[in-house]
Structures are given as structure tokens and as C-alpha cells.
């Protein structure tokens, strides 16, 4: 087939369709090797199209030369890039050139990038200028070994939001000893000069920094100007103790369609770079902060900053996870709520332990004497063992079906995140909960307790009606949508 394509290219006056087809086929490495073998280093068949009158022919010929890794084409590609008058093609030359050895052109590429940074494109040019600048940045960054920013401003005063969800914010707020605190709809707002204290609290999901502005208009240029005029750059300088450039990504939380959100983000990122004189540099990877825009009910945005330069070591032990793993801050919240019902130096078991998160967070708030974890999934057990070792704790993990597990003495406590229904029918899940309580009767001592996180409230309540040797001590609604619950249950003599 490639021989026929080659012959067609030699004779056709309208090669666009043929070049597009070849470009698509070169996604397959086997096809790349076939073309390289046939051409044997002579790429004239494609090089001639770099001067074709059709801009899309030039574009596709350039991309093909890049995919073929045609080093002989480096200089012709660079010269064609310099001469190109159609902006929509220029970034494609760079994409092709980036797949070759282009080091000799880096000084000129850096100059071109500087020129574009000083250029004010017309509205119809902006997209293509942005694409060219993005490609240039990636290419010239190969030469530079830029150090990452490091968070150093631990004693500065900040206003932050600790995100928690819409219930039990008070659990997080009670752990804050310093600063001005306000519980909000989905978190805790804190004004503090003791960031290190907040980094020890396990029950929030994220720490997001507030700016001096609280409202951005949903227009890219206006929003960029407002951010540039805010305390954003000053916040970055205080946090990192430097005036070096900072790489950012945008996180847009909005009701916009995916397509509109993507276009808004691109325009805003480009406008923000220019408005800050490139002190902020947009990057899809290797970023140091996220500028998160949360859409409000009136369509405007609340801007928040997430620092990836700020080490979060709260769950450093959690090297391994599986798809069904509970979020660690949720496990920490469960442990905090259940703490009044826990006994120190207890013998505890998690019958569906996964990678051990529930046990480790329970042990953080109330040290156990012995911890057992049981799970039918072998990969989870291996992950739990490693996580526990990293945490510097001790637990015994057993790869077994809980309902077949036996032990020579009774446990003081069961703590677990109950498996979700998945593909099981309601009847099967109902039976599963019945088996669980029967097994709990067998392995718990008198007055032993069950700390259970579950989204099957009705099945739990049904078993408590049926099995009279258990009584509910406490029940917590764990989310605003009334789906997940924490149950504290005690085994009692049924006489």
C-alpha cells in the first residue's frame, strides 16, 4: 500500500488527501518502519511539499516528516517555519521539529518566543499564537533546568478554606487551635499564621487559599486582569520567598459545557500570562499551583489557589490503593466521630480491610493493642501490608473470605467500610448483611462494638430488628445527599 501512496505522491498535483491518509497511518509504528525502510534516508518526496501553495499540504508534509523522525529534514523544516505566513501552520512545524534533534535552533526559538510574548495578537490570531507559544515553551525548556518553587512561607498569614463536604465541618474546626475560624457550607475558613498546624489535621480534603478578590466575571480578559491586579503574585512571593516565575494550571468548576469550559480556560490562561507579564506561565504538566475557579449561583467565579509546592504528608503511608478504597480523609472523619465509642488497647478487626486505611486512621485517634485486617482480594492485602509498614504501625493481614475466618479469641471491635452492592441484587445484598451480623455475633465479645460505614441504611436497620443481640448506640448521616451513614452498634446479651 505504501508503494502505491509513494507513486501517487510523485505524480499528483493535489496531494492533500493522500498526505492526510499517510499521516493517520503513521500512528502505527509498523507503518513508520515500513516508510523508513522504503525511503532509506531520502525524504525529498515529502520535503518538496513544504513549499506547496496549499497551507494544509505544507502542514501535513511537516507532520509526516516529524513522525518519520527524518533528521535530514530538520533544517528545511526550520526554514519553512521561519517563512510560513499562515499562523495556523506554524505550530505544526514546531511539533514536527520537536521530534528531531533541533538544539542548534534553540537560540532562535527563544528569540521567537520572546517576540511572541511581547506581541498583542488580534482576536482572530490569538488561538494560533497561543498554540505556537505552547510548542515553543516545550522546546526551549529542554535547554533549561528550571528549579521547582518550594513553599517556604509557613509563618505568613493566610486565609484558607479546608474543604470537608457539607456535613460535620465542626470535626475539622475543633482541631484548629490558632486563628480565626468560620464553618461554611462545604468547609472551614481559617485566617491563620500557623499553616503547619493545619497540615496535621486529617479530616479535610484540600487546603485552598483565598485571594483579596472574591468575584471574577466570566469573561477571560476581565478575569485575567482582575487576577493580575489582586494579591495573587504577592501571595506567591510570600509563599515561596522568591520572584521566580510560577507555573499554573486552571481548574474551572462550572456548569458550562465541556467545550465552552475548555475554550474559556485557554483564553483565560493566555490572557493571564500576558496580564502578569509572564510571571505566571500556563503548563499542562509540571505546574506548581492550580488557580481554581468555582462558579457561583450568579454565574461569576470565586477564585481559589491550591499549592502543589506545599507538602501534604497527612496520608504519606497510603502508597497503595484499589478502586474501592475509601478516601483517607473520610476514614479519618469516621474515626474522629467514633472515637468516644472506642476503647484504647482494644483488639480490633476490619473484615473488608482493603489497603488498611480504616485500621490505620482508627489507630491514629485511639491506639489499638492488636489489629487484624481480612480481605478476599489478594492485591489489597499486599497493599495493606506495605501501607502499614510505611505508617510505622503493626497489623496482621489475612487474605481470606471473612465469613470463613476463625480466631481463637474474641474481638473488642469491628471497624469497616462495608462493600458496596455493585452487581449484586437487593436480595443478595440483604443476605450479605444478614451473614455479616451473624458472623459479628460469633467473633465479638459481649459489649463489643461495630463501627460501620455503609450506604445500606435499610439493611442495617432490618438486621438490628431481627438480631436482638445488637443495639444501636449512635447513627451519623455522613453526606448531604443522605446516602452514606456511620453506625455505632453494640453487642449485648439477648436474655
XYZ file of C-alpha atoms in Angstrom:
495
model
C 0.000 0.000 0.000
C 2.766 2.485 0.868
C 4.407 1.874 -2.527
C 1.203 2.946 -4.233
C 0.947 6.020 -1.980
C 4.550 6.880 -2.823
C 3.848 6.625 -6.549
C 0.696 8.731 -6.191
C 2.673 11.488 -4.441
C 5.174 11.574 -7.311
C 2.508 12.416 -9.890
C -0.353 14.196 -8.141
C -0.917 17.954 -8.218
C -3.368 17.770 -5.314
C -1.632 15.720 -2.600
C -3.637 16.919 0.398
C -5.914 13.862 0.684
C -3.006 11.431 0.228
C -0.884 13.208 2.859
C -3.711 13.207 5.390
C -4.159 9.457 4.916
C -0.417 8.808 5.330
C -0.284 10.982 8.463
C -3.114 8.951 10.033
C -1.485 5.627 9.141
C 1.825 6.722 10.696
C 0.207 6.401 14.128
C 1.143 2.729 13.731
C 4.840 2.134 14.464
C 4.937 -0.700 11.933
C 3.895 1.704 9.166
C 6.583 4.178 10.288
C 9.229 1.464 9.971
C 7.935 0.454 6.529
C 8.184 4.034 5.245
C 11.651 4.494 6.737
C 12.831 1.266 5.125
C 11.480 2.241 1.721
C 12.774 5.841 1.748
C 16.250 4.888 3.052
C 17.003 8.416 4.242
C 15.731 10.211 1.119
C 12.739 12.316 2.176
C 12.532 14.506 -0.957
C 9.073 13.154 -1.738
C 7.767 14.991 1.362
C 10.263 17.857 1.536
C 9.057 19.286 -1.769
C 5.587 19.803 -0.273
C 6.958 22.225 2.337
C 6.826 24.821 -0.443
C 3.416 23.868 -1.814
C 0.886 26.658 -2.328
C -1.718 24.861 -0.187
C -1.041 25.616 3.506
C -2.683 22.346 4.609
C -0.364 20.404 2.312
C 2.620 22.123 3.965
C 1.170 21.363 7.391
C 0.667 17.624 6.742
C 4.022 17.199 4.989
C 5.738 18.726 8.022
C 3.914 16.463 10.473
C 4.770 13.387 8.394
C 8.473 14.300 8.397
C 8.312 14.578 12.174
C 6.584 11.207 12.561
C 9.211 9.621 10.305
C 11.922 11.163 12.517
C 13.585 12.461 9.360
C 16.627 14.198 10.836
C 17.678 15.319 7.349
C 14.512 17.439 7.321
C 15.415 19.482 10.438
C 16.890 22.465 8.588
C 14.220 22.530 5.829
C 11.503 22.344 8.495
C 13.042 25.200 10.457
C 13.432 27.340 7.333
C 9.846 26.595 6.295
C 8.696 27.558 9.808
C 10.517 30.895 9.502
C 8.984 31.646 6.100
C 5.473 30.466 6.917
C 2.855 33.234 6.629
C -0.166 31.222 7.782
C -0.274 31.260 11.581
C -2.347 28.093 11.888
C 0.506 26.071 10.337
C 3.434 27.394 12.394
C 2.853 25.257 15.493
C 2.757 22.125 13.291
C 6.280 22.821 12.034
C 7.347 23.011 15.670
C 5.546 19.758 16.511
C 7.498 18.066 13.709
C 10.797 19.704 14.617
C 10.397 18.691 18.285
C 10.681 15.022 17.236
C 14.141 15.661 15.749
C 17.433 17.000 17.051
C 16.775 20.769 16.967
C 19.319 22.017 19.535
C 21.115 24.261 17.032
C 17.895 26.247 16.543
C 17.166 26.826 20.253
C 18.646 30.378 20.426
C 16.420 31.490 17.545
C 13.416 29.688 19.015
C 13.967 31.512 22.316
C 14.061 34.827 20.450
C 10.851 33.938 18.638
C 9.168 33.107 21.962
C 10.255 36.441 23.444
C 8.867 38.253 20.389
C 5.522 36.490 20.735
C 5.343 37.284 24.452
C 5.663 40.965 23.564
C 3.145 40.691 20.715
C -0.505 41.687 21.070
C -2.414 39.383 18.716
C -5.694 40.292 17.099
C -8.672 38.260 18.281
C -8.643 36.052 15.181
C -4.922 35.312 15.708
C -4.997 34.556 19.412
C -5.649 30.807 19.204
C -2.777 30.167 16.779
C -0.343 32.441 18.629
C -1.195 30.578 21.826
C -0.549 27.213 20.146
C 2.785 28.397 18.766
C 3.895 29.750 22.139
C 2.944 26.493 23.884
C 5.017 24.488 21.409
C 7.962 26.889 21.703
C 7.946 26.729 25.512
C 8.143 22.952 25.498
C 11.041 23.024 23.056
C 13.175 25.691 24.721
C 12.576 24.224 28.191
C 14.707 21.223 27.180
C 17.743 23.503 27.419
C 16.820 24.952 30.799
C 16.967 23.048 34.072
C 14.485 25.196 35.946
C 14.204 24.541 39.666
C 10.777 23.979 41.099
C 9.446 26.506 43.563
C 9.476 25.432 47.210
C 6.890 26.534 49.766
C 8.724 28.455 52.492
C 6.264 30.953 53.937
C 4.964 28.839 56.804
C 4.765 31.768 59.248
C 2.984 34.157 56.895
C -0.668 34.989 57.451
C -3.099 33.345 55.035
C -6.806 32.906 54.668
C -7.669 29.384 53.576
C -10.636 27.078 53.128
C -10.319 23.500 54.350
C -12.824 21.603 52.207
C -14.833 18.995 54.105
C -18.144 18.373 52.410
C -21.406 19.721 53.729
C -21.713 17.752 56.994
C -19.523 17.524 60.105
C -17.389 20.599 59.378
C -17.218 21.034 63.136
C -14.985 17.950 63.445
C -12.298 19.778 61.483
C -12.890 23.161 63.117
C -12.483 21.662 66.632
C -8.947 20.576 65.769
C -7.813 24.137 64.956
C -6.243 25.848 67.953
C -4.942 29.046 66.321
C -6.556 31.560 64.032
C -9.977 32.922 63.197
C -12.407 30.157 62.244
C -15.710 30.137 60.373
C -17.664 26.999 59.431
C -19.064 27.312 55.916
C -21.369 25.306 53.688
C -18.718 22.861 52.497
C -15.674 23.536 54.634
C -13.939 25.604 57.276
C -12.496 29.045 56.575
C -9.427 29.885 58.633
C -7.327 33.013 58.899
C -4.035 31.874 60.380
C -0.291 32.381 60.573
C 0.234 28.734 61.548
C -0.122 26.723 58.363
C 1.880 23.851 59.858
C -0.888 23.243 62.398
C -3.427 22.821 59.595
C -1.159 20.359 57.800
C -1.561 17.965 60.747
C -5.371 17.810 60.603
C -6.509 14.667 58.731
C -10.243 15.314 58.282
C -10.309 17.810 55.408
C -9.817 17.044 51.743
C -7.957 20.081 50.385
C -6.448 23.347 51.574
C -7.373 26.188 49.208
C -6.055 29.731 49.586
C -8.323 32.745 49.263
C -7.344 35.887 47.368
C -8.153 39.521 48.040
C -10.845 39.298 45.348
C -13.850 37.020 45.780
C -15.604 37.536 42.441
C -14.439 37.139 38.854
C -16.558 37.890 35.827
C -16.997 35.002 33.356
C -15.064 36.866 30.683
C -11.453 35.759 30.092
C -9.832 39.178 29.624
C -11.678 40.771 32.567
C -10.983 37.793 34.832
C -7.281 37.787 33.877
C -6.932 41.498 34.598
C -8.704 41.138 37.957
C -6.414 38.255 38.968
C -3.326 40.186 37.899
C -4.445 43.204 39.961
C -5.262 41.085 43.016
C -2.784 39.886 45.651
C -2.106 36.700 43.652
C 1.519 37.484 42.699
C 2.209 38.865 46.171
C 0.770 35.663 47.704
C 3.100 33.567 45.538
C 6.111 35.665 46.544
C 5.295 35.348 50.267
C 4.702 31.609 49.969
C 7.863 30.826 48.005
C 10.160 33.681 49.113
C 11.144 34.366 45.507
C 10.072 36.355 42.486
C 10.718 33.474 40.071
C 8.038 32.621 37.543
C 5.336 30.248 38.696
C 3.738 27.581 36.530
C -0.007 27.195 36.865
C -2.918 25.213 35.607
C -6.545 26.281 35.596
C -9.321 24.257 37.216
C -12.746 25.501 36.100
C -15.656 24.152 38.160
C -18.632 25.353 36.172
C -21.979 24.493 34.618
C -20.532 25.386 31.194
C -20.402 22.641 28.571
C -17.065 20.854 28.327
C -16.325 22.577 25.019
C -17.105 26.079 26.332
C -15.186 25.436 29.526
C -12.135 24.341 27.575
C -12.212 27.411 25.339
C -12.752 29.712 28.319
C -9.771 28.138 30.119
C -7.481 28.520 27.097
C -8.379 32.176 26.611
C -8.107 32.965 30.320
C -4.719 31.240 30.675
C -3.320 33.125 27.679
C -4.721 36.446 28.915
C -3.399 35.831 32.444
C 0.114 35.169 31.189
C 0.117 38.483 29.361
C -1.562 40.417 32.206
C 1.156 39.244 34.630
C 3.993 39.897 32.144
C 4.597 36.145 32.093
C 5.283 35.918 35.817
C 2.632 33.230 35.566
C 3.166 30.564 32.924
C 0.465 28.127 31.909
C 1.536 24.483 31.923
C -0.487 21.308 31.423
C 2.126 19.385 33.435
C 4.855 20.240 35.920
C 2.671 23.025 37.369
C 3.207 24.464 40.842
C -0.212 25.905 41.598
C -3.781 25.438 40.459
C -5.950 28.505 40.023
C -9.368 27.061 40.718
C -12.476 28.971 39.703
C -15.674 27.904 41.465
C -18.817 29.072 39.693
C -21.337 30.795 41.970
C -25.102 30.863 41.559
C -24.994 34.172 39.682
C -22.518 32.840 37.082
C -19.465 34.646 38.454
C -16.466 32.775 39.892
C -14.783 32.534 43.277
C -11.006 32.196 42.681
C -9.025 29.862 44.946
C -5.385 28.750 44.876
C -4.098 25.240 45.516
C -0.349 24.993 46.183
C 1.303 21.835 44.871
C 4.520 23.191 46.387
C 3.041 22.757 49.867
C 3.843 19.213 51.064
C 0.815 17.305 52.319
C 2.168 14.397 54.356
C -1.013 13.533 56.241
C -1.513 10.262 54.380
C 2.025 9.630 53.244
C 1.664 5.969 54.179
C -1.003 5.450 51.524
C 1.208 4.224 48.716
C -1.287 1.577 47.571
C -4.971 1.927 46.751
C -7.628 -0.082 44.919
C -10.772 1.098 43.131
C -12.989 0.561 46.178
C -10.622 2.286 48.641
C -12.223 4.814 50.953
C -10.801 8.339 50.783
C -8.345 8.724 53.666
C -9.866 11.959 54.966
C -13.263 10.228 55.094
C -11.744 7.361 57.078
C -10.185 9.950 59.385
C -13.584 11.641 59.836
C -15.207 8.300 60.675
C -12.504 7.614 63.264
C -12.912 11.076 64.795
C -16.707 10.712 65.107
C -16.446 7.188 66.503
C -13.638 7.950 68.956
C -15.931 8.320 72.023
C -17.094 4.723 71.406
C -13.600 3.237 71.046
C -11.512 1.531 73.700
C -7.771 2.037 73.939
C -5.663 -1.149 73.675
C -8.593 -2.975 72.099
C -8.299 -5.966 69.813
C -9.936 -4.888 66.541
C -10.660 -6.325 63.126
C -11.619 -4.913 59.744
C -13.341 -7.749 57.826
C -13.200 -5.919 54.451
C -9.962 -4.061 55.042
C -8.877 -3.204 51.516
C -5.498 -1.449 51.768
C -5.846 -0.874 55.523
C -6.936 2.777 55.602
C -9.737 2.343 58.149
C -7.481 0.474 60.573
C -4.629 2.971 60.276
C -6.859 6.004 60.777
C -8.600 4.332 63.713
C -5.206 3.669 65.290
C -4.267 7.325 64.810
C -7.049 8.535 67.130
C -7.137 5.621 69.584
C -4.206 3.199 69.621
C -5.220 -0.457 69.484
C -3.469 -3.387 71.116
C -3.872 -5.725 68.117
C -5.218 -5.033 64.624
C -6.409 -7.645 62.120
C -7.409 -6.993 58.527
C -9.208 -9.554 56.356
C -9.933 -9.253 52.643
C -10.704 -11.674 49.844
C -8.710 -9.572 47.345
C -5.041 -10.565 47.489
C -3.735 -7.385 45.844
C -5.455 -5.323 48.545
C -3.826 -7.372 51.304
C -0.371 -6.879 49.777
C -1.046 -3.130 49.546
C -2.290 -3.023 53.141
C 0.869 -4.688 54.424
C 3.084 -2.179 52.644
C 0.957 0.813 53.691
C 1.058 -0.320 57.321
C 4.821 -0.737 57.226
C 5.226 2.779 55.799
C 2.958 4.118 58.563
C 5.226 2.519 61.172
C 2.311 0.510 62.565
C 1.667 -3.201 63.075
C -1.330 -5.166 61.824
C -1.979 -8.747 60.790
C -3.493 -9.055 57.309
C -5.162 -12.242 56.122
C -6.197 -12.976 52.528
C -9.465 -14.802 53.200
C -13.213 -14.565 52.918
C -14.377 -13.004 56.197
C -17.235 -15.477 56.505
C -14.692 -18.325 56.599
C -12.387 -16.557 59.062
C -11.907 -18.074 62.502
C -9.961 -16.882 65.519
C -9.180 -18.450 68.880
C -10.364 -15.481 70.930
C -12.974 -12.755 70.546
C -12.555 -9.196 69.302
C -13.433 -5.965 71.098
C -14.326 -4.059 67.938
C -15.167 -4.421 64.269
C -14.458 -1.319 62.201
C -15.151 -1.404 58.479
C -16.209 0.301 55.272
C -18.908 -2.115 54.078
C -18.578 -3.310 50.451
C -20.980 -1.584 48.084
C -23.679 -3.536 46.256
C -22.075 -3.428 42.811
C -23.596 -6.140 40.615
C -25.439 -7.825 43.479
C -29.231 -7.714 43.602
C -31.079 -6.196 46.570
C -31.872 -9.689 47.783
C -28.216 -10.716 47.623
C -27.119 -7.586 49.464
C -29.787 -8.126 52.095
C -28.492 -11.665 52.626
C -24.921 -10.357 52.774
C -25.798 -8.028 55.664
C -27.557 -10.900 57.413
C -24.412 -13.046 57.171
C -22.281 -10.135 58.386
C -24.265 -9.690 61.617
C -24.314 -13.442 62.232
C -20.537 -13.543 61.857
C -20.183 -10.471 64.082
C -22.158 -12.320 66.773
C -19.657 -15.156 66.535
C -16.411 -13.120 66.766
C -17.332 -10.182 69.059
C -17.158 -10.329 72.832
C -20.053 -9.157 74.978
C -20.255 -5.331 74.797
C -18.062 -5.480 71.684
C -18.818 -2.772 69.145
C -19.246 -2.428 65.390
C -18.154 0.833 63.738
C -19.682 0.536 60.291
C -19.630 2.917 57.306
C -22.392 1.911 54.904
C -24.750 3.136 52.195
C -27.335 0.458 53.033
C -29.228 2.082 55.892
C -32.348 -0.052 55.433
C -30.479 -3.355 55.521
C -28.627 -2.325 58.677
C -31.855 -1.293 60.419
C -33.519 -4.544 59.313
C -30.753 -6.654 60.886
C -30.970 -4.683 64.125
C -34.684 -5.542 64.280
C -34.057 -9.221 63.510
C -30.962 -9.827 65.613
C -31.891 -8.751 69.112
C -28.365 -9.133 70.496
C -27.297 -5.851 68.832
C -28.341 -2.343 69.726
C -27.674 0.986 68.016
C -25.578 3.394 70.093
C -25.214 6.182 67.527
C -26.005 6.980 63.933
C -24.427 9.731 61.792
C -25.526 10.916 58.392
C -22.247 11.252 56.506
C -23.228 13.208 53.399
C -25.692 15.882 52.366
C -27.444 13.563 49.889
C -28.432 11.128 52.640
C -26.599 8.173 51.077
C -23.838 7.181 53.484
C -24.118 6.552 57.218
C -21.866 5.739 60.132
C -23.417 3.283 62.576
C -22.077 2.525 66.050
C -23.584 -0.781 67.204
C -23.027 -2.753 70.411
C -23.399 -6.454 71.062
C -25.439 -7.206 74.170
C -26.707 -10.272 75.929
C -30.071 -11.164 74.393
C -31.601 -12.536 77.557
